[in-house]
mmCIF file with all atom_site columns, C-alpha atoms in Angstrom:
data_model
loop_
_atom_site.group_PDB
_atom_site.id
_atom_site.type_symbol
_atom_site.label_atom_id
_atom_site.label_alt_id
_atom_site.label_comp_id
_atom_site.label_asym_id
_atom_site.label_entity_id
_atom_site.label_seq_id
_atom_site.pdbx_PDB_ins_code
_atom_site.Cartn_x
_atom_site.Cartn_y
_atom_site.Cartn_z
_atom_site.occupancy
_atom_site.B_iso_or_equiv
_atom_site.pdbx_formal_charge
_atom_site.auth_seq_id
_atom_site.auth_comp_id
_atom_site.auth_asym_id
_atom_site.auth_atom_id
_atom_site.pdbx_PDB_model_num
ATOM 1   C CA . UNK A 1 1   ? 2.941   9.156   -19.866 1.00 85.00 ? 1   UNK A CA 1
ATOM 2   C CA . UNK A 1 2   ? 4.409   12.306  -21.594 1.00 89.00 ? 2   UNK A CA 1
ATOM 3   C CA . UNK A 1 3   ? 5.962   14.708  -19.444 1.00 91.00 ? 3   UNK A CA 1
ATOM 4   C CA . UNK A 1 4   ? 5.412   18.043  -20.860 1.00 92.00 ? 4   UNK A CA 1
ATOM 5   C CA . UNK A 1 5   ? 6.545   20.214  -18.022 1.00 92.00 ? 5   UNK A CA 1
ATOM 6   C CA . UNK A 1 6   ? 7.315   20.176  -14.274 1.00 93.00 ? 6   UNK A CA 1
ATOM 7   C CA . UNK A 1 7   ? 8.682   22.968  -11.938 1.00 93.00 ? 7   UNK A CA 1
ATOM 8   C CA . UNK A 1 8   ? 8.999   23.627  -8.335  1.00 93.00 ? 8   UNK A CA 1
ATOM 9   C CA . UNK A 1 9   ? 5.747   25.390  -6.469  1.00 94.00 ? 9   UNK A CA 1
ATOM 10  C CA . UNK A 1 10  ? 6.959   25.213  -3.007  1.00 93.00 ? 10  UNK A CA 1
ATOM 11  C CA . UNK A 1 11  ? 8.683   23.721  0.081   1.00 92.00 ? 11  UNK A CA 1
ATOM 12  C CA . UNK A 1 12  ? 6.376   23.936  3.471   1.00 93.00 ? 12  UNK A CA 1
ATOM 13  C CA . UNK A 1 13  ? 6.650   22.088  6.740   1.00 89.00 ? 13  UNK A CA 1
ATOM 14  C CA . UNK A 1 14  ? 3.475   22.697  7.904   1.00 92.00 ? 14  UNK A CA 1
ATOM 15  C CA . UNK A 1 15  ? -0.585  22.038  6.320   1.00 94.00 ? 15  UNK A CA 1
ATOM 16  C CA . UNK A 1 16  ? -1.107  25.893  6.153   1.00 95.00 ? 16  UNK A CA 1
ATOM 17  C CA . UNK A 1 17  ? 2.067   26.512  3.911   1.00 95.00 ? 17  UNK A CA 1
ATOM 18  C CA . UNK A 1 18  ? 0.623   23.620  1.359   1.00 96.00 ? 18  UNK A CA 1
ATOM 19  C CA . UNK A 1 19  ? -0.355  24.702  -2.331  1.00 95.00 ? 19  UNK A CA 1
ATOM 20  C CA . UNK A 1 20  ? -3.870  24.780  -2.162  1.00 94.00 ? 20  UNK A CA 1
ATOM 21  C CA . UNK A 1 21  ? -4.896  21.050  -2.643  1.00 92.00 ? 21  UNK A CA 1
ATOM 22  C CA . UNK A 1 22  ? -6.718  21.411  -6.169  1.00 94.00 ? 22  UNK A CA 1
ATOM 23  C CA . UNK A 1 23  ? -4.019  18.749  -7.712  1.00 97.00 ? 23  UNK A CA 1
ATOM 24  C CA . UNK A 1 24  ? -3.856  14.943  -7.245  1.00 97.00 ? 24  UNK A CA 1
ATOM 25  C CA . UNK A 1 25  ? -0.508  14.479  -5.530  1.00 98.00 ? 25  UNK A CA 1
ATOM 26  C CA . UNK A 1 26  ? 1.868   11.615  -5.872  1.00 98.00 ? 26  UNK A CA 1
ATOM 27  C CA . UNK A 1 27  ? 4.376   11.297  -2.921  1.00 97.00 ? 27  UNK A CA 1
ATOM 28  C CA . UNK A 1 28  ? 7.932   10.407  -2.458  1.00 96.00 ? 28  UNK A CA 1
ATOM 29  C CA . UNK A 1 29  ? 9.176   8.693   0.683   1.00 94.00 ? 29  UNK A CA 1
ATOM 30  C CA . UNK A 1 30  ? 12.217  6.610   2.028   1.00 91.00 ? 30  UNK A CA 1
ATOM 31  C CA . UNK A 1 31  ? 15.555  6.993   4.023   1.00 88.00 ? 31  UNK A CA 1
ATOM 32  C CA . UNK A 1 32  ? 18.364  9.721   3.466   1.00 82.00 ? 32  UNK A CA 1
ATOM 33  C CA . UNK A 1 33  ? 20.248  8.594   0.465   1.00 86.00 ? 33  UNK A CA 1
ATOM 34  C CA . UNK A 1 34  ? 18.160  6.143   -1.018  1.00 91.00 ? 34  UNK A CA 1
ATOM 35  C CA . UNK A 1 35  ? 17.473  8.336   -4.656  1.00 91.00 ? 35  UNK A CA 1
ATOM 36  C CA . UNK A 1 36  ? 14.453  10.131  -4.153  1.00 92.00 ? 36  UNK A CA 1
ATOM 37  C CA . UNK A 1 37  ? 15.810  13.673  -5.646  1.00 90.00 ? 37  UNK A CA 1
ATOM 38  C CA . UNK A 1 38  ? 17.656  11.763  -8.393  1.00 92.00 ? 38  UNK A CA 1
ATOM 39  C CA . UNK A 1 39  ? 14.479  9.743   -9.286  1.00 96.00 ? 39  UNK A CA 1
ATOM 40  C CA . UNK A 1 40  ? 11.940  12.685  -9.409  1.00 94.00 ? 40  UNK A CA 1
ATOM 41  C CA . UNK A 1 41  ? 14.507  14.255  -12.043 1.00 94.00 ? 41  UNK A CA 1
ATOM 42  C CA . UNK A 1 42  ? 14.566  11.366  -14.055 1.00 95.00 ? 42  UNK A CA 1
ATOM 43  C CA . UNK A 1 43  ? 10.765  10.915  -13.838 1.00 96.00 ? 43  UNK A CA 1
ATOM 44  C CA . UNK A 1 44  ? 10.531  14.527  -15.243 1.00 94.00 ? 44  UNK A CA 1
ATOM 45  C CA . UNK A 1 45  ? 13.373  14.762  -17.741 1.00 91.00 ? 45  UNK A CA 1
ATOM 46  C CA . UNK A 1 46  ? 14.971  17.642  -15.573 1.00 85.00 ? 46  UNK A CA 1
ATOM 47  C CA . UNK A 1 47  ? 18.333  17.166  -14.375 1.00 78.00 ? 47  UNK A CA 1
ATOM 48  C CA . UNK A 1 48  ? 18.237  20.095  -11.921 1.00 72.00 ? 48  UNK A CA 1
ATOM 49  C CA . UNK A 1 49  ? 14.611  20.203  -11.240 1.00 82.00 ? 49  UNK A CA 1
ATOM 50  C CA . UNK A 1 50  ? 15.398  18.854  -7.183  1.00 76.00 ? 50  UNK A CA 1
ATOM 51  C CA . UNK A 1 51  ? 18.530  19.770  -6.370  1.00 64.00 ? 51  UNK A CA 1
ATOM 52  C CA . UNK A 1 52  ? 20.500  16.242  -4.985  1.00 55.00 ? 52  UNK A CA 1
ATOM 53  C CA . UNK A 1 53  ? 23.407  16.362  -2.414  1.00 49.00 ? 53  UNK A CA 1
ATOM 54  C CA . UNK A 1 54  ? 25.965  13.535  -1.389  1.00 47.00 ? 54  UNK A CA 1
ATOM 55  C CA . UNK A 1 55  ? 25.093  15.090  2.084   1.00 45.00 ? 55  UNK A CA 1
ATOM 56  C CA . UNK A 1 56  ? 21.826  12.802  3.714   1.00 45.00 ? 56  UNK A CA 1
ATOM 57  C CA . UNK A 1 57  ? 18.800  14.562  5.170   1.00 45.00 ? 57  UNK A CA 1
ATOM 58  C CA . UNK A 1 58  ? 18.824  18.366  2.636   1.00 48.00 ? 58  UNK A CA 1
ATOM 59  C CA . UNK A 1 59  ? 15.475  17.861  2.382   1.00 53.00 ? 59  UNK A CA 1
ATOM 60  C CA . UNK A 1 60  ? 13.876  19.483  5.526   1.00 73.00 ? 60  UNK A CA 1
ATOM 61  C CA . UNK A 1 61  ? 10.592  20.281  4.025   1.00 86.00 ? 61  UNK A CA 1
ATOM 62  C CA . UNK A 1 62  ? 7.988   18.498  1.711   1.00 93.00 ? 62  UNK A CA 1
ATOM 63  C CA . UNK A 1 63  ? 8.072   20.228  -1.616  1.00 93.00 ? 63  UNK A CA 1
ATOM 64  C CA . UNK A 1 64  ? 5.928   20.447  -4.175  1.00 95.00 ? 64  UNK A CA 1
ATOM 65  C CA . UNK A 1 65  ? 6.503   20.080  -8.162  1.00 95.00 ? 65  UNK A CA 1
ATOM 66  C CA . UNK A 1 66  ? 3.526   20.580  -10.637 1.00 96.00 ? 66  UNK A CA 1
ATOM 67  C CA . UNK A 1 67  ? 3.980   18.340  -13.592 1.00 96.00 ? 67  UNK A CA 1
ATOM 68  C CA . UNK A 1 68  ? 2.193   18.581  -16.559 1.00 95.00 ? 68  UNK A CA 1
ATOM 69  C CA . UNK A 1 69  ? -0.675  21.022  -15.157 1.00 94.00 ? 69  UNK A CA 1
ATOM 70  C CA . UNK A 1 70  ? -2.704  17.857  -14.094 1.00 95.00 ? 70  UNK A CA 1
ATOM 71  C CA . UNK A 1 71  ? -0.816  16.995  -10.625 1.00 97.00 ? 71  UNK A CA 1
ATOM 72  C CA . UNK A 1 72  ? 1.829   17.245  -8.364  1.00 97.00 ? 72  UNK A CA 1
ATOM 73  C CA . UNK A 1 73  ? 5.041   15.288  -6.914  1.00 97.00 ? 73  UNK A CA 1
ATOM 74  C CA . UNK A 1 74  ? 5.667   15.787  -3.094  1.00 96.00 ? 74  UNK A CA 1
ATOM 75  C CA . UNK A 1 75  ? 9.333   15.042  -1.972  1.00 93.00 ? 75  UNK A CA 1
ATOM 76  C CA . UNK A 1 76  ? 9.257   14.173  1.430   1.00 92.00 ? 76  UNK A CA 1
ATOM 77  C CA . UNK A 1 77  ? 11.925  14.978  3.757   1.00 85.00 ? 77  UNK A CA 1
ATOM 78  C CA . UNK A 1 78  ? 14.078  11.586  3.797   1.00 80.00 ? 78  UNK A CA 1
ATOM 79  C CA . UNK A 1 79  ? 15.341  9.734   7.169   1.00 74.00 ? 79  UNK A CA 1
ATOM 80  C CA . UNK A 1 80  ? 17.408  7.379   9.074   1.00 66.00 ? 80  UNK A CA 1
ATOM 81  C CA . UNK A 1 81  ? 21.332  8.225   7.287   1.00 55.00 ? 81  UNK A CA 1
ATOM 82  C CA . UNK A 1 82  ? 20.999  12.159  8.136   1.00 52.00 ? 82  UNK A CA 1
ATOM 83  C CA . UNK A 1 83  ? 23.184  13.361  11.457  1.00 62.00 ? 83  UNK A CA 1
ATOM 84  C CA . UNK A 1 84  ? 21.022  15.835  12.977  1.00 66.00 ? 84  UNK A CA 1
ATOM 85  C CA . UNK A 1 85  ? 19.560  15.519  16.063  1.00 71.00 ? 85  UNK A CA 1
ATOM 86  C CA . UNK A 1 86  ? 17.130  13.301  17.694  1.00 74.00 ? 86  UNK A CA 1
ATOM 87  C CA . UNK A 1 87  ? 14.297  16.383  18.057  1.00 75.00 ? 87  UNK A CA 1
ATOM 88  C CA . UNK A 1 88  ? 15.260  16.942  13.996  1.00 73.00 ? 88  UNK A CA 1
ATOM 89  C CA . UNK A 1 89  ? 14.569  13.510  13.230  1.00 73.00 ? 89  UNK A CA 1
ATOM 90  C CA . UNK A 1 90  ? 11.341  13.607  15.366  1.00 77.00 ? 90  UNK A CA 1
ATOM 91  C CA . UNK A 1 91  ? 9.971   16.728  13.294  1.00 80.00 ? 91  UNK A CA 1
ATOM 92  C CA . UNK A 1 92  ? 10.528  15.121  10.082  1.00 79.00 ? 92  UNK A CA 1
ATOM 93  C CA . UNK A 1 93  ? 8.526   12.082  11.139  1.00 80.00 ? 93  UNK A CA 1
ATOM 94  C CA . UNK A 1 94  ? 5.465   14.501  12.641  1.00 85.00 ? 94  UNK A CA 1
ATOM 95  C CA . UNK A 1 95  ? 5.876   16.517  9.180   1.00 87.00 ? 95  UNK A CA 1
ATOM 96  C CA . UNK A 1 96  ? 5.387   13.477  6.970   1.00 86.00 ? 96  UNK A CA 1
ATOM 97  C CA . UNK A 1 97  ? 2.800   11.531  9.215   1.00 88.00 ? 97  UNK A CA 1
ATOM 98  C CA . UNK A 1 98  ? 0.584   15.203  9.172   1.00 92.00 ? 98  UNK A CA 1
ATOM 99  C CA . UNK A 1 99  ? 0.990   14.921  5.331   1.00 95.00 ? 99  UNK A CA 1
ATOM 100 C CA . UNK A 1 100 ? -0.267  11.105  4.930   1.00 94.00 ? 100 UNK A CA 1
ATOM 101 C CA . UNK A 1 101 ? -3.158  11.782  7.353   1.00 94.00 ? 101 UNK A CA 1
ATOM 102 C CA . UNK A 1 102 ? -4.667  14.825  6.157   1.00 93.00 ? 102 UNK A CA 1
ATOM 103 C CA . UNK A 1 103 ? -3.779  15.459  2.445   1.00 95.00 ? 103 UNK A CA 1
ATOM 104 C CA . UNK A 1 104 ? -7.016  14.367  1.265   1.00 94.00 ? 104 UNK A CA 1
ATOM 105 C CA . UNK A 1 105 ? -6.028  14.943  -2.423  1.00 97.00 ? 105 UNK A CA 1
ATOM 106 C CA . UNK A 1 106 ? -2.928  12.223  -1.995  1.00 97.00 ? 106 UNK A CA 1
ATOM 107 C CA . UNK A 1 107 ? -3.454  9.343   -4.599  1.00 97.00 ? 107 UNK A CA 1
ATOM 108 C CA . UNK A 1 108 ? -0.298  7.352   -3.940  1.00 97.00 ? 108 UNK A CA 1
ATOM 109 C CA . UNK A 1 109 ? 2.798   7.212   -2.111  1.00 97.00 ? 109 UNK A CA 1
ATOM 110 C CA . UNK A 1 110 ? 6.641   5.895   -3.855  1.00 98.00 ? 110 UNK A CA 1
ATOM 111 C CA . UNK A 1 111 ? 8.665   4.200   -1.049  1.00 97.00 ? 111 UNK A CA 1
ATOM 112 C CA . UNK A 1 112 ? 12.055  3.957   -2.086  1.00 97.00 ? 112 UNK A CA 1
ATOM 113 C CA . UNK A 1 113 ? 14.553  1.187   -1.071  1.00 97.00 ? 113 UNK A CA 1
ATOM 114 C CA . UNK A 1 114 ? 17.898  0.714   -1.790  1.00 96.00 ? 114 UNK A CA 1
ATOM 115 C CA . UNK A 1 115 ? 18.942  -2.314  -3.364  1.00 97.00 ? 115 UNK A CA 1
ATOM 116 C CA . UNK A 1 116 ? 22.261  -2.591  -1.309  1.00 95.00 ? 116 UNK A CA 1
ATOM 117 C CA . UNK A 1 117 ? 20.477  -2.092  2.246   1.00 94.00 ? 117 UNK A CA 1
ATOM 118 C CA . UNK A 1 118 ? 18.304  -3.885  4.418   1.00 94.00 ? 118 UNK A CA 1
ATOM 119 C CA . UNK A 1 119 ? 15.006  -2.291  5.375   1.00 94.00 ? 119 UNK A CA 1
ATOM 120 C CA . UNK A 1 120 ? 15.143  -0.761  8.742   1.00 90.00 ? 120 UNK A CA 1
ATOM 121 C CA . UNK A 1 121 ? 12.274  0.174   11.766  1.00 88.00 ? 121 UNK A CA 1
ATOM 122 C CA . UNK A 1 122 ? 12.045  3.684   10.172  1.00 85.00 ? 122 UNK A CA 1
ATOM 123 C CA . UNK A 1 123 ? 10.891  2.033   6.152   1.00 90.00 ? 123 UNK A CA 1
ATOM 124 C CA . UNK A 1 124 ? 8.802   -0.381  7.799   1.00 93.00 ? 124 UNK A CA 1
ATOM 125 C CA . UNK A 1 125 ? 7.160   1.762   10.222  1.00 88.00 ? 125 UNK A CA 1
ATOM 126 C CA . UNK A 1 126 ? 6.176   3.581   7.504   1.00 90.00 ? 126 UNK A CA 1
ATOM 127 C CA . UNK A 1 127 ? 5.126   1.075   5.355   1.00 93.00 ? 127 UNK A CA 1
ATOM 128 C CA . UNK A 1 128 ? 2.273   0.207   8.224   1.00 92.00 ? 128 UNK A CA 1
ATOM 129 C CA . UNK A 1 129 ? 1.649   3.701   8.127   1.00 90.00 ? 129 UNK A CA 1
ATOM 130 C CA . UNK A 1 130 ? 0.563   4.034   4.434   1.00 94.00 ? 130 UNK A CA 1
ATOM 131 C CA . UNK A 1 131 ? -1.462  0.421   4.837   1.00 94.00 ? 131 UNK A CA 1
ATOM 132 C CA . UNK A 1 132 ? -3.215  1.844   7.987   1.00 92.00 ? 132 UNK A CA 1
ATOM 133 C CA . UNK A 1 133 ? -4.090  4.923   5.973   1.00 93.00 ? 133 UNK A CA 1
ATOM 134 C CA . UNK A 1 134 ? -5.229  3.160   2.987   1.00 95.00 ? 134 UNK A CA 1
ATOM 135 C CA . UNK A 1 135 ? -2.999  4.965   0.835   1.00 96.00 ? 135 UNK A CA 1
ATOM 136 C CA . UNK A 1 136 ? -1.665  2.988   -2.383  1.00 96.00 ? 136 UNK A CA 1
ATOM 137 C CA . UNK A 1 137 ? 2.038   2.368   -1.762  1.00 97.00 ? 137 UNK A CA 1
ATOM 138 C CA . UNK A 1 138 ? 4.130   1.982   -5.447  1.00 97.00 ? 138 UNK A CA 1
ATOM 139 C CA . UNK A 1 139 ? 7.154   0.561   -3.889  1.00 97.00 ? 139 UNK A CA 1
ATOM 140 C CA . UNK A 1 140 ? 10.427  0.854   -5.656  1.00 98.00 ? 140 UNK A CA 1
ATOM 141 C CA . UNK A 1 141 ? 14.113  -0.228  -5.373  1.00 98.00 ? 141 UNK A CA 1
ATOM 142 C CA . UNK A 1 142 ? 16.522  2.005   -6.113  1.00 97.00 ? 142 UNK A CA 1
ATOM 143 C CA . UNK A 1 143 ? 20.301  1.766   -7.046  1.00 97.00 ? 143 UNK A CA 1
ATOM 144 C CA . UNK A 1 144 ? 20.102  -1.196  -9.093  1.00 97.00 ? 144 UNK A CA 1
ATOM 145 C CA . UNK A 1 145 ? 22.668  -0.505  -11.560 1.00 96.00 ? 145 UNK A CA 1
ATOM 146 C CA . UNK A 1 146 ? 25.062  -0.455  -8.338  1.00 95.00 ? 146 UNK A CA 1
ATOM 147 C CA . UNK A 1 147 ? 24.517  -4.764  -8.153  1.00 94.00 ? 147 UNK A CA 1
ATOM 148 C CA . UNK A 1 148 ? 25.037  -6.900  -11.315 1.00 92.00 ? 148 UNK A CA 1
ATOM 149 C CA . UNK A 1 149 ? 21.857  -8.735  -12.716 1.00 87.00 ? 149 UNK A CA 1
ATOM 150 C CA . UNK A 1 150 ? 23.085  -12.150 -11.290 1.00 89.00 ? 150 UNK A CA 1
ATOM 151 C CA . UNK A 1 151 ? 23.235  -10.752 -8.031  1.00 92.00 ? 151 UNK A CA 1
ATOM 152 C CA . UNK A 1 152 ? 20.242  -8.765  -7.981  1.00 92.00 ? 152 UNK A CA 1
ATOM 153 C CA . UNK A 1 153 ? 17.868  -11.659 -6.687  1.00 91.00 ? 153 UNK A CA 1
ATOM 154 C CA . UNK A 1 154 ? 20.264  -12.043 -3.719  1.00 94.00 ? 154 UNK A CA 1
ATOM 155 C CA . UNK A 1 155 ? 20.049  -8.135  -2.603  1.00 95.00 ? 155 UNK A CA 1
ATOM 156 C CA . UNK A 1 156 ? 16.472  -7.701  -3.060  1.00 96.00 ? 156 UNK A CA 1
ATOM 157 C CA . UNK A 1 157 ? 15.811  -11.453 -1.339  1.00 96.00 ? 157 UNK A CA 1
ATOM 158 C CA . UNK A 1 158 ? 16.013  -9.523  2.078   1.00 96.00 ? 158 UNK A CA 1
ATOM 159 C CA . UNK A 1 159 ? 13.523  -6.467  1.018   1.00 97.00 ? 159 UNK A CA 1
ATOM 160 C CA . UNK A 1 160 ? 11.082  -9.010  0.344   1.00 97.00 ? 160 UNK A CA 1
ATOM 161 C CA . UNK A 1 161 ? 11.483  -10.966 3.764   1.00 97.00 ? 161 UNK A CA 1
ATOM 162 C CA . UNK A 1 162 ? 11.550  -7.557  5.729   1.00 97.00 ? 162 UNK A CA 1
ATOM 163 C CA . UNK A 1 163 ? 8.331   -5.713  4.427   1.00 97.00 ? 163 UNK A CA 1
ATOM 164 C CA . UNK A 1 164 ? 6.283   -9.109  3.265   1.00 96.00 ? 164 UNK A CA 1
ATOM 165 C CA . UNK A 1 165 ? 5.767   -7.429  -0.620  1.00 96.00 ? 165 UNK A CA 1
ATOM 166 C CA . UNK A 1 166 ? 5.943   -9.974  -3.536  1.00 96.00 ? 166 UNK A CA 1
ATOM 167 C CA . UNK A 1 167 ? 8.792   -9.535  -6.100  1.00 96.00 ? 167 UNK A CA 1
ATOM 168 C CA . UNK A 1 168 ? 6.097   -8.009  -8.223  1.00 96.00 ? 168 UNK A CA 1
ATOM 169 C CA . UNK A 1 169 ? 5.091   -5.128  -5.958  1.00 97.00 ? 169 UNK A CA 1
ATOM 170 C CA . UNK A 1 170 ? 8.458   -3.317  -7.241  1.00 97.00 ? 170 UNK A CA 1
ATOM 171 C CA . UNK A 1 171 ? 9.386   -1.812  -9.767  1.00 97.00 ? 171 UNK A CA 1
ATOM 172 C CA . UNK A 1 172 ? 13.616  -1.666  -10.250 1.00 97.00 ? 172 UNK A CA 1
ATOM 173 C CA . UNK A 1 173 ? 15.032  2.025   -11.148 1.00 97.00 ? 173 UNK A CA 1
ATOM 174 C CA . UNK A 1 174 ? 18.520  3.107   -11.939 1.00 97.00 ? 174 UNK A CA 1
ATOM 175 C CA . UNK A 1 175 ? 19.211  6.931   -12.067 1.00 95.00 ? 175 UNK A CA 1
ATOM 176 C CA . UNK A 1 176 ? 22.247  5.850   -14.091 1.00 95.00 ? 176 UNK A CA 1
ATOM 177 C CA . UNK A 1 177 ? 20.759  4.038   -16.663 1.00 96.00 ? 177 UNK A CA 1
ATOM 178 C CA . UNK A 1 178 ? 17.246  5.051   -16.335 1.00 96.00 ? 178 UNK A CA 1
ATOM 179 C CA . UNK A 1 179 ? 15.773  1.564   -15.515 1.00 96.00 ? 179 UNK A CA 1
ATOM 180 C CA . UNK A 1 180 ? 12.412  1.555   -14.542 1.00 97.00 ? 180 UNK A CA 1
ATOM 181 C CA . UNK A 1 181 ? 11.206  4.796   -15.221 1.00 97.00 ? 181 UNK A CA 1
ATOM 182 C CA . UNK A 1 182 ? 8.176   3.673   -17.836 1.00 97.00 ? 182 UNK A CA 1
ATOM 183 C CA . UNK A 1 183 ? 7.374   1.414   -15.268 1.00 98.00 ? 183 UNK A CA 1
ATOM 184 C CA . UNK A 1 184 ? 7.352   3.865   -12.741 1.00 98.00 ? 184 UNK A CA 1
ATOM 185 C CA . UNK A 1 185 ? 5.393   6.570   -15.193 1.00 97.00 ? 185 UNK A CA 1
ATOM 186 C CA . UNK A 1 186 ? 3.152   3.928   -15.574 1.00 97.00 ? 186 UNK A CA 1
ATOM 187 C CA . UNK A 1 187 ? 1.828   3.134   -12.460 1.00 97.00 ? 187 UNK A CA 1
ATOM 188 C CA . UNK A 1 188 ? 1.319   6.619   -11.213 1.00 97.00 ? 188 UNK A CA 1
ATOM 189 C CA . UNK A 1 189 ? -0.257  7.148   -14.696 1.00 96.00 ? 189 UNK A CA 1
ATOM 190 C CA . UNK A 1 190 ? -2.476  4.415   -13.171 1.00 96.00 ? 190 UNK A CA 1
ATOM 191 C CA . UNK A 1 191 ? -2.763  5.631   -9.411  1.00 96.00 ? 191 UNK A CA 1
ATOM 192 C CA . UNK A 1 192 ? -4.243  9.080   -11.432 1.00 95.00 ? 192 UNK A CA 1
ATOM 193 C CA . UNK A 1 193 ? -6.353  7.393   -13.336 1.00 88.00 ? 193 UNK A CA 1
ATOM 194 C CA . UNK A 1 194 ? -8.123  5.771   -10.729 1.00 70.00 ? 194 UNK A CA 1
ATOM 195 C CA . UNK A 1 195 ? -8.663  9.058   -9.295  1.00 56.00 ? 195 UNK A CA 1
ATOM 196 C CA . UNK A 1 196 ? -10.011 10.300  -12.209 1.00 50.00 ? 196 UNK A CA 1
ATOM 197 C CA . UNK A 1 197 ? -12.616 7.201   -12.632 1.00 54.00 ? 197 UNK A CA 1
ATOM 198 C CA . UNK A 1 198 ? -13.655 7.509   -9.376  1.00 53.00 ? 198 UNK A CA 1
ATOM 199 C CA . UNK A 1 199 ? -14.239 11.743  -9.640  1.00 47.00 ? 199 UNK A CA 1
ATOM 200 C CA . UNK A 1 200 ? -15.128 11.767  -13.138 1.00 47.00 ? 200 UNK A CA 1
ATOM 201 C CA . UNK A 1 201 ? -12.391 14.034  -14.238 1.00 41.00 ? 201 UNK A CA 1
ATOM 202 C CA . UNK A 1 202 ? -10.275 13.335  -17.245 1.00 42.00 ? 202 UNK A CA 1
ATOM 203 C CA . UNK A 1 203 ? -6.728  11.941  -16.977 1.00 36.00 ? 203 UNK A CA 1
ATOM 204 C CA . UNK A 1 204 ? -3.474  12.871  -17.416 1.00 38.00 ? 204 UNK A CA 1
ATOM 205 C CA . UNK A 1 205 ? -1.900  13.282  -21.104 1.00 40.00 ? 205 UNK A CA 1
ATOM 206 C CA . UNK A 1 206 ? -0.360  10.080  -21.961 1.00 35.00 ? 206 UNK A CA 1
ATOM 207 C CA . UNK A 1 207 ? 1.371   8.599   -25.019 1.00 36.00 ? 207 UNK A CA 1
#
């Protein structure tokens, strides 16, 4: 896939500040920290497009890129590492359940996990979520340039235990070296796609 542009629409927390939902819509979920910001940049060839903080839990709202003309990226607010409060916490998980169940123009969700972390309650509980929904899950690790490749079985042997995914469900990304991101393009190339089959419509630009 060829990204020819991508800039910020909108943050909202609530269905009636969405952008109207004429766009296929790709999400991004997972806990404080784990690279969502710093992926979405790399995806798009913008360094500064989402602005990324060494402070967990900045992003308080979904927001909304438009790439390419064709569809948009949603950055979800992230979880678990942020010190607010409890009631924060709660609002963020009510703001990105609302999204999953009634963004009817949602084609696929990327759950992030870092490579150096085991999943906890809040990635798994999640993970049910999208399954209950029915909404495709393109689940990626994160961080991998932070383990060696001899050690990289090891880290991710966990991941697989906790959510039950085959080794093959992921794809690996570093933000560093930029890992994973054809693989990544890829699949939501192919998420879009299947939209478009299914509607008739034609599909994104691709190389």
């Amino acid at each position: 896939m060829q990204i020819k542009s991508a800039e910020f629409i909108k943050g909202a927390a609530r269905p009636e500040g969405y952008p109207p939902g004429e766009l296929p819509e790709i999400a991004f979920a997972g806990r404080s920290n784990v690279g969502k910001s710093s992926l979405i940049n790399v995806l798009v060839n913008r360094r500064g497009l989402v602005r990324t903080s060494s402070t967990p839990g900045r992003t308080q709202m979904l927001n909304f890129f438009e790439v390419n003309r064709h569809f948009m990226l949603v950055d979800l607010p992230g979880f678990g590492f942020a010190k607010v409060p409890v009631s924060v916490k709660k609002a963020w998980a009510r703001m990105a359940r609302t999204y999953l169940e009634e963004r009817s123009n949602l084609r696929a969700v990327i759950l992030l996990f870092d490579i150096r972390r085991v999943p906890r309650e809040e990635e798994l509980q999640l993970l049910d979520w999208l399954e209950e929904l029915n909404i495709p899950t393109i689940p990626v690790i994160t961080k991998v340039d932070k383990v060696t490749r001899n050690r990289r079985l090891g880290q991710i042997r966990p991941i697989l235990e906790a959510t039950g995914l085959p080794q093959e469900a992921f794809s690996f990304f570093s933000a560093v070296t930029r890992e994973g991101r054809e693989d990544i393009l890829q699949r939501i190339e192919v998420a879009l796609s299947d939209e478009a089959e299914e509607t008739g419509t034609d599909t994104v630009d691709a190389e």
